Structure formats: structure tokens, C-alpha cells
CSV table of N, CA and C and ligand atoms in Angstrom, one decimal:
chain,number,residue,atom,x,y,z
A,1,MET,N,-287.4,-37.8,10.1
A,1,MET,CA,-287.2,-37.6,9.3
A,1,MET,C,-287.7,-36.2,8.6
A,2,LYS,N,-287.4,-34.7,9.3
A,2,LYS,CA,-288.0,-33.8,8.8
A,2,LYS,C,-287.4,-32.9,7.6
A,3,ALA,N,-288.1,-32.5,6.8
A,3,ALA,CA,-287.7,-32.3,5.8
A,3,ALA,C,-288.3,-30.7,5.8
A,4,ALA,N,-287.8,-29.8,4.7
A,4,ALA,CA,-288.3,-28.3,4.3
A,4,ALA,C,-287.8,-27.8,2.8
A,5,VAL,N,-288.4,-27.3,2.5
A,5,VAL,CA,-288.3,-26.9,1.0
A,5,VAL,C,-288.5,-25.2,1.0
A,6,ILE,N,-287.2,-24.0,1.2
A,6,ILE,CA,-287.6,-23.1,1.4
A,6,ILE,C,-287.4,-22.3,0.3
A,7,TYR,N,-288.2,-21.2,-0.7
A,7,TYR,CA,-288.0,-21.1,-1.9
A,7,TYR,C,-288.1,-19.5,-1.7
A,8,THR,N,-287.8,-19.2,-3.2
A,8,THR,CA,-288.3,-17.7,-3.2
A,8,THR,C,-288.7,-17.5,-4.9
A,9,SER,N,-289.7,-16.9,-5.2
A,9,SER,CA,-290.2,-16.9,-6.9
A,9,SER,C,-291.0,-15.8,-7.0
A,10,VAL,N,-290.7,-14.9,-8.1
A,10,VAL,CA,-291.5,-13.1,-8.6
A,10,VAL,C,-292.6,-14.2,-9.3
A,11,THR,N,-292.2,-14.7,-10.6
A,11,THR,CA,-293.2,-14.9,-11.5
A,11,THR,C,-293.8,-16.5,-11.7
A,12,GLY,N,-293.0,-17.0,-10.5
A,12,GLY,CA,-294.1,-18.3,-10.4
A,12,GLY,C,-292.9,-19.6,-10.8
A,13,ASN,N,-292.0,-18.9,-11.8
A,13,ASN,CA,-291.2,-20.6,-12.3
A,13,ASN,C,-290.4,-21.4,-10.9
A,14,THR,N,-289.7,-20.7,-9.8
A,14,THR,CA,-289.0,-21.6,-8.8
A,14,THR,C,-290.4,-21.7,-8.0
A,15,ALA,N,-291.6,-21.3,-7.7
A,15,ALA,CA,-292.4,-21.8,-7.0
A,15,ALA,C,-292.9,-23.2,-7.2
A,16,THR,N,-293.2,-23.4,-9.0
A,16,THR,CA,-293.7,-24.5,-9.3
A,16,THR,C,-293.1,-25.7,-8.9
A,17,LEU,N,-291.3,-25.5,-9.4
A,17,LEU,CA,-290.2,-26.3,-9.0
A,17,LEU,C,-290.7,-26.4,-7.4
A,18,ALA,N,-290.7,-25.8,-6.8
A,18,ALA,CA,-290.6,-26.0,-5.4
A,18,ALA,C,-291.6,-26.9,-5.3
A,19,GLU,N,-293.1,-26.8,-5.9
A,19,GLU,CA,-294.1,-27.5,-5.5
A,19,GLU,C,-293.7,-29.2,-5.8
A,20,MET,N,-293.2,-29.1,-7.1
A,20,MET,CA,-292.5,-30.2,-7.8
A,20,MET,C,-291.5,-30.9,-6.6
A,21,ILE,N,-290.9,-30.5,-6.2
A,21,ILE,CA,-290.3,-31.3,-5.5
A,21,ILE,C,-290.6,-32.0,-4.1
A,22,HIS,N,-291.4,-30.6,-3.1
A,22,HIS,CA,-292.1,-31.1,-2.4
A,22,HIS,C,-293.3,-32.2,-2.5
A,23,GLU,N,-293.8,-32.3,-3.7
A,23,GLU,CA,-294.5,-33.7,-3.9
A,23,GLU,C,-293.7,-34.8,-4.0
A,24,HIS,N,-292.6,-34.9,-4.4
A,24,HIS,CA,-292.1,-35.8,-4.5
A,24,HIS,C,-291.3,-36.3,-3.4
A,25,MET,N,-291.1,-35.4,-2.2
A,25,MET,CA,-290.7,-35.7,-0.7
A,25,MET,C,-292.1,-36.5,-0.1
A,26,GLU,N,-293.0,-35.7,0.0
A,26,GLU,CA,-294.2,-36.4,0.7
A,26,GLU,C,-294.4,-37.4,0.0
A,27,LYS,N,-294.3,-37.9,-1.6
A,27,LYS,CA,-294.3,-39.5,-2.2
A,27,LYS,C,-293.4,-40.3,-1.2
A,28,ARG,N,-292.3,-40.0,-0.8
A,28,ARG,CA,-291.4,-40.4,-0.3
A,28,ARG,C,-291.9,-41.0,1.5
A,29,GLY,N,-292.5,-40.2,1.5
A,29,GLY,CA,-292.9,-40.3,3.0
A,29,GLY,C,-292.2,-39.5,4.0
A,30,VAL,N,-291.9,-38.5,3.5
A,30,VAL,CA,-290.8,-37.5,4.2
A,30,VAL,C,-291.6,-36.5,4.7
A,31,VAL,N,-292.1,-36.0,5.9
A,31,VAL,CA,-292.8,-35.1,6.6
A,31,VAL,C,-291.9,-33.4,5.9
A,32,THR,N,-292.4,-32.7,4.8
A,32,THR,CA,-292.1,-31.6,4.4
A,32,THR,C,-292.7,-30.4,4.1
A,33,ASP,N,-292.2,-29.5,4.8
A,33,ASP,CA,-292.9,-28.2,5.0
A,33,ASP,C,-292.3,-27.4,3.6
A,34,LEU,N,-293.2,-26.8,3.2
A,34,LEU,CA,-293.1,-26.2,2.1
A,34,LEU,C,-293.0,-24.4,2.4
A,35,ILE,N,-292.1,-23.7,2.5
A,35,ILE,CA,-292.3,-22.2,2.9
A,35,ILE,C,-291.5,-21.2,1.8
A,36,PRO,N,-292.3,-20.4,1.5
A,36,PRO,CA,-291.5,-18.7,0.9
A,36,PRO,C,-290.4,-18.3,2.1
A,37,VAL,N,-289.4,-18.1,1.4
A,37,VAL,CA,-288.5,-17.2,2.2
A,37,VAL,C,-288.5,-16.5,3.3
A,38,ASP,N,-289.9,-15.7,2.7
A,38,ASP,CA,-290.4,-14.2,3.7
A,38,ASP,C,-290.9,-15.2,4.8
A,39,ASP,N,-291.6,-16.0,4.8
A,39,ASP,CA,-292.3,-16.6,5.9
A,39,ASP,C,-291.3,-18.1,7.0
A,40,PHE,N,-289.9,-17.9,6.4
A,40,PHE,CA,-289.2,-18.4,7.2
A,40,PHE,C,-288.3,-17.8,8.2
A,41,ASN,N,-288.3,-18.5,10.0
A,41,ASN,CA,-287.5,-18.0,10.5
A,41,ASN,C,-286.1,-18.7,10.6
A,42,PRO,N,-285.1,-18.0,10.3
A,42,PRO,CA,-283.9,-18.6,10.1
A,42,PRO,C,-283.4,-19.0,11.6
A,43,ALA,N,-284.2,-18.8,12.5
A,43,ALA,CA,-283.5,-19.6,13.9
A,43,ALA,C,-283.9,-21.0,13.7
A,44,GLN,N,-285.0,-21.5,12.8
A,44,GLN,CA,-285.6,-22.7,12.9
A,44,GLN,C,-284.7,-23.9,11.8
A,45,LEU,N,-283.5,-23.5,11.1
A,45,LEU,CA,-282.6,-24.1,10.1
A,45,LEU,C,-282.5,-25.5,10.8
A,46,THR,N,-282.0,-25.3,11.9
A,46,THR,CA,-281.4,-26.9,12.6
A,46,THR,C,-282.5,-27.9,13.3
A,47,ASP,N,-284.1,-27.2,13.2
A,47,ASP,CA,-285.3,-28.3,13.3
A,47,ASP,C,-285.0,-29.4,12.1
A,48,TYR,N,-284.6,-29.0,11.0
A,48,TYR,CA,-284.7,-29.9,10.0
A,48,TYR,C,-283.7,-30.9,9.5
A,49,ASP,N,-283.6,-32.1,9.1
A,49,ASP,CA,-282.7,-32.8,9.1
A,49,ASP,C,-282.5,-32.8,7.4
A,50,ILE,N,-283.0,-32.4,6.2
A,50,ILE,CA,-283.0,-32.0,5.3
A,50,ILE,C,-283.6,-30.8,4.8
A,51,ILE,N,-283.0,-29.7,4.1
A,51,ILE,CA,-283.5,-28.1,3.3
A,51,ILE,C,-282.6,-28.5,2.4
A,52,ALA,N,-284.0,-28.2,1.4
A,52,ALA,CA,-284.1,-27.8,-0.2
A,52,ALA,C,-284.1,-26.5,0.0
A,53,VAL,N,-283.2,-26.0,-0.5
A,53,VAL,CA,-283.3,-24.5,-1.5
A,53,VAL,C,-283.3,-23.8,-2.8
A,54,GLY,N,-284.5,-23.1,-2.6
A,54,GLY,CA,-285.1,-22.5,-4.5
A,54,GLY,C,-284.7,-21.5,-4.6
A,55,THR,N,-284.2,-20.6,-5.7
A,55,THR,CA,-284.2,-19.7,-6.1
A,55,THR,C,-283.6,-19.2,-7.5
A,56,TYR,N,-284.2,-18.4,-7.5
A,56,TYR,CA,-284.5,-17.5,-9.3
A,56,TYR,C,-283.0,-17.0,-9.0
A,57,SER,N,-282.4,-16.2,-10.2
A,57,SER,CA,-281.2,-15.0,-10.3
A,57,SER,C,-281.3,-14.1,-10.6
A,58,TRP,N,-280.4,-13.1,-10.5
A,58,TRP,CA,-280.9,-11.7,-10.9
A,58,TRP,C,-279.8,-11.4,-11.0
A,59,ASP,N,-279.3,-9.7,-11.8
A,59,ASP,CA,-278.6,-8.9,-11.5
A,59,ASP,C,-277.5,-9.8,-12.2
A,60,ASN,N,-277.1,-10.5,-13.4
A,60,ASN,CA,-275.8,-11.1,-13.7
A,60,ASN,C,-275.9,-12.4,-12.6
A,61,GLY,N,-276.7,-13.1,-12.5
A,61,GLY,CA,-276.2,-14.6,-11.4
A,61,GLY,C,-275.8,-14.0,-10.0
A,62,GLU,N,-277.0,-13.0,-9.6
A,62,GLU,CA,-276.7,-12.4,-8.0
A,62,GLU,C,-277.9,-13.5,-7.2
A,63,LEU,N,-278.0,-13.6,-6.5
A,63,LEU,CA,-278.9,-13.9,-5.3
A,63,LEU,C,-280.2,-12.7,-5.3
A,64,PRO,N,-281.3,-13.4,-4.9
A,64,PRO,CA,-282.3,-11.9,-4.8
A,64,PRO,C,-281.9,-11.4,-3.7
A,65,MET,N,-282.5,-10.5,-3.4
A,65,MET,CA,-282.2,-9.6,-2.2
A,65,MET,C,-282.9,-10.5,-0.5
A,66,GLU,N,-284.1,-11.1,-0.9
A,66,GLU,CA,-284.8,-11.7,0.0
A,66,GLU,C,-284.2,-13.2,0.4
A,67,MET,N,-282.9,-13.4,-0.2
A,67,MET,CA,-282.1,-14.9,0.3
A,67,MET,C,-281.1,-14.6,0.8
A,68,GLU,N,-280.5,-13.3,1.1
A,68,GLU,CA,-279.8,-12.9,2.0
A,68,GLU,C,-279.8,-13.5,3.1
A,69,GLU,N,-280.8,-13.3,4.2
A,69,GLU,CA,-280.8,-13.5,5.4
A,69,GLU,C,-280.6,-15.3,5.6
A,70,LEU,N,-281.0,-16.1,4.7
A,70,LEU,CA,-281.1,-17.2,4.4
A,70,LEU,C,-279.9,-18.0,4.4
A,71,PHE,N,-278.9,-17.2,3.4
A,71,PHE,CA,-277.9,-17.6,2.9
A,71,PHE,C,-276.8,-17.2,4.3
A,72,GLU,N,-277.0,-16.3,5.1
A,72,GLU,CA,-276.0,-16.0,6.1
A,72,GLU,C,-276.4,-16.6,7.2
A,73,ALA,N,-277.9,-17.4,7.3
A,73,ALA,CA,-278.0,-17.8,8.5
A,73,ALA,C,-277.3,-19.3,8.2
A,74,PHE,N,-276.9,-19.9,7.0
A,74,PHE,CA,-276.5,-20.9,7.0
A,74,PHE,C,-274.9,-20.5,7.2
A,75,GLU,N,-274.4,-19.8,6.8
A,75,GLU,CA,-272.9,-19.5,7.5
A,75,GLU,C,-273.2,-19.4,8.6
A,76,ASP,N,-273.5,-18.7,9.5
A,76,ASP,CA,-273.6,-18.7,10.5
A,76,ASP,C,-273.7,-20.0,11.8
A,77,GLU,N,-274.7,-20.3,11.1
A,77,GLU,CA,-275.1,-21.2,12.0
A,77,GLU,C,-274.3,-22.9,12.1
A,78,ASP,N,-274.6,-23.6,12.7
A,78,ASP,CA,-273.5,-25.1,12.8
A,78,ASP,C,-274.6,-25.9,11.8
A,79,VAL,N,-274.9,-26.2,10.9
A,79,VAL,CA,-275.4,-26.6,10.1
A,79,VAL,C,-274.8,-28.1,9.6
A,80,GLN,N,-273.7,-28.5,10.2
A,80,GLN,CA,-272.6,-29.6,9.3
A,80,GLN,C,-274.0,-30.8,8.9
A,81,GLN,N,-274.5,-31.2,10.2
A,81,GLN,CA,-275.9,-32.3,10.2
A,81,GLN,C,-276.6,-32.2,9.3
A,82,ILE,N,-277.2,-30.9,8.8
A,82,ILE,CA,-278.3,-30.8,7.4
A,82,ILE,C,-277.6,-31.4,6.3
A,83,THR,N,-278.5,-32.1,5.9
A,83,THR,CA,-278.3,-32.7,4.2
A,83,THR,C,-279.3,-31.7,3.5
A,84,THR,N,-278.4,-31.2,2.3
A,84,THR,CA,-279.0,-29.7,1.8
A,84,THR,C,-279.3,-30.0,0.1
A,85,GLY,N,-279.6,-29.2,-0.4
A,85,GLY,CA,-279.9,-29.4,-2.0
A,85,GLY,C,-280.0,-28.1,-2.0
A,86,VAL,N,-279.8,-27.5,-3.6
A,86,VAL,CA,-280.3,-26.2,-3.8
A,86,VAL,C,-280.7,-26.2,-5.2
A,87,PHE,N,-282.0,-26.2,-5.6
A,87,PHE,CA,-282.6,-25.8,-6.9
A,87,PHE,C,-283.3,-24.4,-7.5
A,88,GLY,N,-283.0,-24.1,-8.7
A,88,GLY,CA,-283.6,-22.8,-9.2
A,88,GLY,C,-283.7,-22.6,-10.5
A,89,THR,N,-284.4,-21.9,-10.7
A,89,THR,CA,-284.6,-21.5,-12.3
A,89,THR,C,-283.8,-20.6,-12.4
A,90,GLY,N,-283.8,-20.3,-13.9
A,90,GLY,CA,-283.1,-19.3,-14.8
A,90,GLY,C,-282.9,-19.2,-15.9
A,91,ASP,N,-282.8,-18.1,-16.9
A,91,ASP,CA,-282.5,-17.8,-18.0
A,91,ASP,C,-281.5,-18.1,-19.1
A,92,SER,N,-280.9,-19.2,-19.6
A,92,SER,CA,-280.0,-19.5,-20.1
A,92,SER,C,-279.0,-18.0,-21.3
A,93,PHE,N,-280.0,-17.1,-21.5
A,93,PHE,CA,-279.9,-16.2,-22.4
A,93,PHE,C,-278.6,-15.4,-21.6
A,94,PHE,N,-279.0,-15.0,-19.8
A,94,PHE,CA,-278.0,-14.2,-19.2
A,94,PHE,C,-276.4,-15.4,-19.2
A,95,ALA,N,-275.4,-14.5,-19.0
A,95,ALA,CA,-274.1,-15.1,-18.6
A,95,ALA,C,-274.1,-16.3,-17.9
A,96,SER,N,-274.7,-15.7,-16.5
A,96,SER,CA,-274.3,-16.7,-15.3
A,96,SER,C,-276.1,-17.3,-15.3
A,97,PHE,N,-275.8,-18.4,-16.1
A,97,PHE,CA,-277.0,-19.3,-16.2
A,97,PHE,C,-277.4,-19.8,-14.7
A,98,CYS,N,-278.7,-19.6,-13.8
A,98,CYS,CA,-278.5,-19.7,-12.2
A,98,CYS,C,-277.3,-19.5,-11.5
A,99,GLY,N,-277.5,-18.1,-11.8
A,99,GLY,CA,-275.5,-17.8,-11.0
A,99,GLY,C,-275.9,-18.0,-9.5
A,100,ALA,N,-277.1,-18.0,-8.9
A,100,ALA,CA,-277.3,-17.6,-7.4
A,100,ALA,C,-277.6,-19.3,-7.0
A,101,VAL,N,-278.3,-19.9,-7.9
A,101,VAL,CA,-277.7,-21.5,-7.6
A,101,VAL,C,-276.4,-22.2,-6.9
A,102,ASP,N,-275.6,-21.4,-7.9
A,102,ASP,CA,-273.7,-22.0,-7.8
A,102,ASP,C,-273.5,-20.8,-6.7
A,103,LEU,N,-273.8,-20.0,-6.1
A,103,LEU,CA,-273.4,-19.1,-5.1
A,103,LEU,C,-273.8,-20.1,-3.8
A,104,PHE,N,-275.2,-20.3,-3.6
A,104,PHE,CA,-275.9,-21.4,-2.4
A,104,PHE,C,-274.8,-22.8,-2.8
A,105,ARG,N,-274.6,-23.2,-3.7
A,105,ARG,CA,-274.0,-24.5,-4.1
A,105,ARG,C,-272.2,-24.7,-3.2
A,106,ASP,N,-271.9,-23.3,-3.7
A,106,ASP,CA,-270.3,-23.5,-2.8
A,106,ASP,C,-270.6,-23.1,-1.4
A,107,MET,N,-271.7,-22.6,-1.1
A,107,MET,CA,-271.6,-22.2,0.2
A,107,MET,C,-272.2,-23.6,1.1
A,108,LEU,N,-273.2,-24.2,0.7
A,108,LEU,CA,-273.6,-25.3,1.2
A,108,LEU,C,-272.5,-26.5,1.3
A,109,TYR,N,-271.7,-26.3,0.0
A,109,TYR,CA,-270.9,-27.5,0.0
A,109,TYR,C,-269.6,-27.2,1.5
A,110,ALA,N,-269.6,-26.3,1.5
A,110,ALA,CA,-268.7,-25.7,2.6
A,110,ALA,C,-269.1,-26.3,4.0
A,111,GLN,N,-270.2,-25.6,4.2
A,111,GLN,CA,-270.8,-25.6,5.5
A,111,GLN,C,-272.0,-27.2,5.8
A,112,SER,N,-272.6,-27.6,4.8
A,112,SER,CA,-273.3,-28.8,5.4
A,112,SER,C,-272.7,-29.7,4.5
A,113,ASN,N,-274.0,-30.7,4.9
A,113,ASN,CA,-273.6,-31.6,3.5
A,113,ASN,C,-274.6,-31.9,2.7
A,114,LEU,N,-274.1,-31.0,1.4
A,114,LEU,CA,-274.6,-30.7,0.0
A,114,LEU,C,-274.6,-32.2,-0.5
A,115,ALA,N,-275.7,-32.5,-1.1
A,115,ALA,CA,-276.0,-33.5,-1.9
A,115,ALA,C,-276.3,-33.4,-3.4
A,116,VAL,N,-277.2,-32.7,-3.4
A,116,VAL,CA,-277.6,-32.4,-4.7
A,116,VAL,C,-277.8,-30.9,-5.0
A,117,THR,N,-277.9,-30.5,-6.8
A,117,THR,CA,-278.2,-29.1,-6.9
A,117,THR,C,-278.9,-29.4,-8.4
A,118,LEU,N,-279.8,-28.8,-8.8
A,118,LEU,CA,-280.6,-29.0,-10.0
A,118,LEU,C,-280.9,-27.3,-10.5
A,119,LYS,N,-280.6,-26.9,-11.6
A,119,LYS,CA,-280.7,-26.3,-12.4
A,119,LYS,C,-282.0,-26.6,-13.7
A,120,VAL,N,-283.0,-25.5,-13.6
A,120,VAL,CA,-284.3,-25.6,-14.8
A,120,VAL,C,-284.1,-24.2,-15.7
A,121,GLU,N,-284.4,-24.7,-16.6
A,121,GLU,CA,-284.5,-23.4,-17.9
A,121,GLU,C,-286.1,-22.9,-17.6
A,122,LEU,N,-286.1,-21.5,-17.4
A,122,LEU,CA,-287.4,-20.8,-17.1
A,122,LEU,C,-288.7,-21.6,-16.3
A,123,THR,N,-289.9,-22.0,-16.8
A,123,THR,CA,-290.9,-22.8,-16.8
A,123,THR,C,-290.9,-24.0,-16.6
A,124,PRO,N,-290.5,-25.4,-15.1
A,124,PRO,CA,-290.7,-26.4,-15.4
A,124,PRO,C,-291.8,-27.2,-16.3
A,125,GLN,N,-290.7,-27.8,-17.2
A,125,GLN,CA,-291.6,-29.0,-18.2
A,125,GLN,C,-291.6,-30.4,-17.4
A,126,LYS,N,-292.7,-31.4,-18.3
A,126,LYS,CA,-292.5,-32.7,-17.6
A,126,LYS,C,-291.4,-33.4,-18.0
A,127,GLY,N,-290.5,-33.1,-18.6
A,127,GLY,CA,-289.0,-33.8,-18.5
A,127,GLY,C,-288.7,-33.2,-17.2
A,128,ASP,N,-288.6,-32.3,-16.7
A,128,ASP,CA,-288.2,-32.1,-15.4
A,128,ASP,C,-288.6,-32.7,-14.3
A,129,ILE,N,-289.9,-33.6,-14.0
A,129,ILE,CA,-290.5,-34.3,-13.0
A,129,ILE,C,-289.4,-35.5,-12.8
A,130,SER,N,-288.9,-36.1,-13.7
A,130,SER,CA,-287.5,-37.1,-13.4
A,130,SER,C,-286.2,-36.8,-13.0
A,131,LYS,N,-286.3,-35.1,-13.2
A,131,LYS,CA,-284.7,-34.7,-12.7
A,131,LYS,C,-285.4,-34.2,-10.6
A,132,CYS,N,-286.6,-34.0,-10.6
A,132,CYS,CA,-287.1,-33.6,-9.5
A,132,CYS,C,-287.4,-34.7,-8.7
A,133,ASP,N,-287.4,-36.1,-9.3
A,133,ASP,CA,-287.4,-37.3,-8.2
A,133,ASP,C,-285.7,-37.5,-8.3
A,134,THR,N,-285.2,-37.8,-8.7
A,134,THR,CA,-283.7,-37.8,-8.9
A,134,THR,C,-282.9,-37.1,-7.3
A,135,PHE,N,-283.4,-35.8,-7.7
A,135,PHE,CA,-283.3,-34.3,-6.7
A,135,PHE,C,-283.7,-35.2,-5.2
A,136,CYS,N,-284.7,-35.7,-5.2
A,136,CYS,CA,-285.3,-36.4,-4.0
A,136,CYS,C,-284.5,-37.4,-3.2
A,137,ASP,N,-284.3,-38.3,-4.3
A,137,ASP,CA,-283.6,-39.4,-4.4
A,137,ASP,C,-282.0,-39.3,-3.2
A,138,ARG,N,-281.2,-38.2,-3.7
A,138,ARG,CA,-280.2,-38.1,-3.4
A,138,ARG,C,-280.4,-37.3,-2.0
A,139,LEU,N,-281.4,-36.6,-2.1
A,139,LEU,CA,-281.3,-36.0,-0.6
A,139,LEU,C,-281.7,-37.2,0.3
A,140,THR,N,-282.9,-37.7,0.2
A,140,THR,CA,-283.2,-38.7,1.4
A,140,THR,C,-281.9,-40.3,1.3
A,141,SER,N,-281.6,-40.2,0.3
A,141,SER,CA,-280.7,-41.4,0.2
A,141,SER,C,-279.1,-41.1,1.2
A,142,ARG,N,-278.6,-39.9,1.3
A,142,ARG,CA,-277.8,-39.3,1.7
A,142,ARG,C,-277.9,-39.3,3.1
A,143,VAL,N,-279.0,-38.7,3.8
A,143,VAL,CA,-280.0,-38.7,4.9
A,143,VAL,C,-279.0,-40.4,5.8
A,144,ALA,N,-280.4,-41.1,4.6
A,144,ALA,CA,-280.0,-42.5,5.5
A,144,ALA,C,-278.7,-43.5,5.4
A,145,VAL,N,-277.8,-42.8,4.4
A,145,VAL,CA,-276.2,-43.2,4.6
A,145,VAL,C,-275.3,-42.8,5.8
A,146,THR,N,-276.0,-41.6,6.1
A,146,THR,CA,-275.2,-40.5,7.3
A,146,THR,C,-275.2,-41.3,8.3
A,147,SER,N,-277.1,-41.4,9.2
A,147,SER,CA,-277.7,-41.4,9.9
A,147,SER,C,-277.6,-42.4,10.7
B,1,LIG,C1,-283.4,-8.1,-14.8
B,1,LIG,C2,-283.7,-9.9,-14.8
B,1,LIG,C3,-281.9,-10.4,-14.6
B,1,LIG,C4,-282.1,-11.8,-14.9
B,1,LIG,N1,-280.8,-12.3,-14.2
B,1,LIG,C5,-280.4,-13.7,-14.5
B,1,LIG,C6,-279.4,-14.0,-14.4
B,1,LIG,O1,-278.0,-13.4,-14.3
B,1,LIG,N2,-279.2,-15.3,-14.5
B,1,LIG,C7,-280.3,-16.4,-15.1
B,1,LIG,O2,-280.1,-17.5,-15.2
B,1,LIG,N3,-281.5,-16.2,-14.7
B,1,LIG,C8,-281.5,-14.4,-14.9
B,1,LIG,N4,-282.9,-13.8,-14.9
B,1,LIG,C9,-283.9,-15.0,-15.3
B,1,LIG,C10,-284.6,-15.0,-14.3
B,1,LIG,O3,-283.6,-16.0,-13.3
B,1,LIG,C11,-285.9,-16.7,-14.8
B,1,LIG,O4,-286.7,-15.9,-15.3
B,1,LIG,C12,-286.4,-17.1,-13.6
B,1,LIG,O5,-287.1,-18.3,-13.8
B,1,LIG,C13,-287.2,-16.5,-12.6
B,1,LIG,O6,-288.1,-17.1,-11.5
B,1,LIG,P1,-289.2,-16.9,-10.9
B,1,LIG,O7,-290.3,-17.2,-12.3
B,1,LIG,O8,-289.3,-17.8,-9.8
B,1,LIG,O9,-289.2,-15.5,-10.4
B,1,LIG,C14,-282.9,-12.4,-15.0
B,1,LIG,C15,-284.6,-12.3,-15.2
B,1,LIG,C16,-284.6,-10.5,-15.1
B,1,LIG,C17,-286.1,-10.1,-15.1
């Protein structure tokens, strides 16, 4: 089983969450690449059994510009067999809290084997550790069931 956590982050909140999820995946013995989206080649999507996508939200719940290529790659490639999850940080001050997570969720639900989503308010706190654990449980158990 090979996994990737692909994320973007400007001020560090989503990067922290990505690192927490990466740590929980590795604790389960799943070899997991932690990759900033700018370093990810979309041609490698199908190398993975599990992909967790991490994004902040911008401009009234929109995708950050740097996530658009990854989003389109999921739309264009045959990724039905990939178990996916999407997580993100946002600020509930904005009307569309973690709207970019919702955009990925809806697309990944149609395109892939979407297992789980997670939204966190700004900086991840200790209480979010168990949410990361559950996030990884859902990802790994979905692969165990379907493979
Ligand atoms: C100009 C601007 C627009 C934002 N728009 C939204 C939004 O629509 N929805 C949301 O949930 N958060 C919004 N945010 C908050 C960020 O998504 C949040 O701070 C996030 O944790 C940043 O992630 P990062 O630290 O990984 O860069 C906005 C922040 C800024 C500065």
C-alpha cells in the first residue's frame, strides 16, 4: 500500500495538519510521501493507492491557484481505484468555511473512492490529533475493504 499527502499552505496551518496526517499514516506502517503541491507531478497520481489532499481556502471558499492543476488531473485521469481523503484549514469568519475542501470533496466523490474529509479551524490544536487518527483509519480501512 503506497500513500501520498499532497498539500498547499501559505501561513503554515495546512502544512501542520499535513504533517500530523503524515505521521499517523507512517505510524500505521503505510509508506507515505509528504509532498507540497508545487513539487508534485500529476502524472504520478496513479502511482498511489491512497491520496490525501490538503488545502486552505481563499477568496470566498475558492481553491488556491496552485491546487488547480492537481484538481484537473483528478478530473482527467482514471482515478476510480484510488482511495482519497481531503482535509483543510479555514477561518469560520468567512461565509464559505473551508470551501476548497468542499470543492475537492464533491469532485473526488464522483471521480475516486472518497473515504473521508476533515476541516480544521486555523491552527491545528491538540484536540485535532484524534481527528487525524480517525481520518487515517477511514483511509486505510477503506483500502483494506476494497482491495
Ligand atoms: C484573503 C483571505 C481569504 C480567505 N478566505 C477564506 C474562505 O473563504 N474560507 C475559509 O474558510 N477561510 C478563508 N481564509 C482563511 C484561510 O484559509 C486560513 O487562514 C487557512 O488556515 C490558511 O492556511 P495556511 O496557513 O495553510 O496557508 C482566507 C484568508 C485570507 C487571508
